């Protein structure tokens, strides 16, 4: 049975198991599964998926639900956490919440589960107002996630609350299934004047194939500050489709850093929607891959209001037969006067077989704006390599230093020191050197 047919045949059983058919969510889920049934999985015939094919992935016989609940000991996954600093933790094993690995709270803020938020009356007002409100209902994979939405992280930061420590959201796949598909759903609500730092990671614990179809909705109210970090350093049998939707109100600041180092096929859809003046949006990313890995960044910033800024900066290093895609779009509506939008995409190819497909886009309907975009594709600077080797630096170390410098513009803006050090160690490992220092 093809994966699409397996999914459709599983939907009724899923609904009966987790929801009252009279529940308000029933209509949302039913509409979503119908949309997925009509559109199916995206193909390269769609412009937005022109350079990314899912055909090879979909040939796997994925289990839609794990057959049993699995436990993982902390010692086995300790290295994936920010151990140098105390954090709130929301941890899932094969899509199921792991209470013994988690550290959640209801003390002045909600760091808990989507299953609680979706099914308990005390959360109904928040679900009615925010759930599935900015997610793209025309996107078939977002619709698929909505149809099966049940578990994930629910974070609600109240007005004027500065969260005292970072929040980690971690999804582990044990590989107990021959192949597993998971569909986590996150909802992040950040109140007026509130401030939060969040780190999200998806990690396989063995080499059985995994397909993760994740959706996150983030709502930043007036003057809220949100720093969101995505660490993607999975095994080469793991596939991730990550859809993130962000709505910002007046004077809010939201930054998303995406670090793509591992996995087989990774697709990041990152969408910002402006709903007030004096908004600042930051999108930054580093991609370092090799072999036959594939990473696709698809970004959208919709400037709909005056006096707002957005800044995009993506760095890519490709080796082997790796393929990178950057499709960045800035859309400035007629009302969005005084917009300041910047987009930069720089790429280094270390192999003749590596491929980059870059498509920066500006659509501007306002006449008083400052918008720019740039894209470069090249190799390491041979003269700089020669200069360092003349001063006693080995070729391998010189090459690594240049690539460190290339990525530093992004890593320097990471605001969690412990995460910054972890990213630096991952980069050094990807480059195959021990630099002896952190970025």
PDB file of C-alpha atoms in Angstrom, residues 232-236 238 259-268 286-297 315-326 347-351 353-357 403 406-407 426-427 429-431:
ATOM      1  CA  UNK A 232      19.329  19.799  12.410  1.00  0.00           C
ATOM      2  CA  UNK A 233      22.186  17.332  12.689  1.00  0.00           C
ATOM      3  CA  UNK A 234      20.463  13.986  12.182  1.00  0.00           C
ATOM      4  CA  UNK A 235      21.590  10.689  10.676  1.00  0.00           C
ATOM      5  CA  UNK A 236      21.609  10.318   6.895  1.00  0.00           C
ATOM      6  CA  UNK A 238      16.389  10.791   8.543  1.00  0.00           C
ATOM      7  CA  UNK A 259      21.538  25.031  11.533  1.00  0.00           C
ATOM      8  CA  UNK A 260      21.350  22.253   8.933  1.00  0.00           C
ATOM      9  CA  UNK A 261      24.213  19.770   9.213  1.00  0.00           C
ATOM     10  CA  UNK A 262      22.680  16.308   8.902  1.00  0.00           C
ATOM     11  CA  UNK A 263      19.867  14.216   7.539  1.00  0.00           C
ATOM     12  CA  UNK A 264      19.049  12.811   4.130  1.00  0.00           C
ATOM     13  CA  UNK A 265      16.511  15.312   2.803  1.00  0.00           C
ATOM     14  CA  UNK A 266      15.689  18.413   4.834  1.00  0.00           C
ATOM     15  CA  UNK A 267      13.116  20.974   3.739  1.00  0.00           C
ATOM     16  CA  UNK A 268      12.663  24.128   5.838  1.00  0.00           C
ATOM     17  CA  UNK A 286      24.092  27.703   8.192  1.00  0.00           C
ATOM     18  CA  UNK A 287      24.113  24.589   6.012  1.00  0.00           C
ATOM     19  CA  UNK A 288      27.156  22.275   5.921  1.00  0.00           C
ATOM     20  CA  UNK A 289      26.513  18.968   4.163  1.00  0.00           C
ATOM     21  CA  UNK A 290      28.266  16.392   2.001  1.00  0.00           C
ATOM     22  CA  UNK A 291      27.789  12.969   0.405  1.00  0.00           C
ATOM     23  CA  UNK A 292      24.320  12.969  -1.222  1.00  0.00           C
ATOM     24  CA  UNK A 293      22.582  15.073   1.411  1.00  0.00           C
ATOM     25  CA  UNK A 294      19.948  17.598   0.364  1.00  0.00           C
ATOM     26  CA  UNK A 295      18.863  20.755   2.240  1.00  0.00           C
ATOM     27  CA  UNK A 296      16.188  23.120   0.905  1.00  0.00           C
ATOM     28  CA  UNK A 297      15.457  26.473   2.562  1.00  0.00           C
ATOM     29  CA  UNK A 315      25.487  30.524   4.503  1.00  0.00           C
ATOM     30  CA  UNK A 316      25.957  27.187   2.721  1.00  0.00           C
ATOM     31  CA  UNK A 317      28.980  24.884   2.377  1.00  0.00           C
ATOM     32  CA  UNK A 318      28.521  21.869   0.103  1.00  0.00           C
ATOM     33  CA  UNK A 319      30.858  18.925  -0.418  1.00  0.00           C
ATOM     34  CA  UNK A 320      30.597  15.562  -2.167  1.00  0.00           C
ATOM     35  CA  UNK A 321      27.444  15.238  -4.252  1.00  0.00           C
ATOM     36  CA  UNK A 322      25.365  17.339  -1.868  1.00  0.00           C
ATOM     37  CA  UNK A 323      22.587  19.617  -3.099  1.00  0.00           C
ATOM     38  CA  UNK A 324      21.493  22.894  -1.552  1.00  0.00           C
ATOM     39  CA  UNK A 325      18.462  25.018  -2.349  1.00  0.00           C
ATOM     40  CA  UNK A 326      17.713  28.559  -1.247  1.00  0.00           C
ATOM     41  CA  UNK A 347      27.447  29.537  -1.002  1.00  0.00           C
ATOM     42  CA  UNK A 348      30.763  27.664  -1.149  1.00  0.00           C
ATOM     43  CA  UNK A 349      31.162  24.548  -3.280  1.00  0.00           C
ATOM     44  CA  UNK A 350      34.009  22.273  -2.191  1.00  0.00           C
ATOM     45  CA  UNK A 351      33.352  19.649  -4.883  1.00  0.00           C
ATOM     46  CA  UNK A 353      29.738  17.376  -7.962  1.00  0.00           C
ATOM     47  CA  UNK A 354      28.038  19.625  -5.402  1.00  0.00           C
ATOM     48  CA  UNK A 355      25.042  21.653  -6.598  1.00  0.00           C
ATOM     49  CA  UNK A 356      23.359  24.825  -5.377  1.00  0.00           C
ATOM     50  CA  UNK A 357      20.054  26.189  -6.666  1.00  0.00           C
ATOM     51  CA  UNK A 403      35.024  28.180   6.566  1.00  0.00           C
ATOM     52  CA  UNK A 406      32.522  32.279   6.462  1.00  0.00           C
ATOM     53  CA  UNK A 407      29.922  31.064   8.989  1.00  0.00           C
ATOM     54  CA  UNK A 426      29.396  20.561  15.442  1.00  0.00           C
ATOM     55  CA  UNK A 427      30.893  22.774  12.727  1.00  0.00           C
ATOM     56  CA  UNK A 429      33.306  18.067  13.520  1.00  0.00           C
ATOM     57  CA  UNK A 430      31.701  18.603  10.113  1.00  0.00           C
ATOM     58  CA  UNK A 431      34.934  20.167   8.877  1.00  0.00           C
TER      59      UNK A 431
END
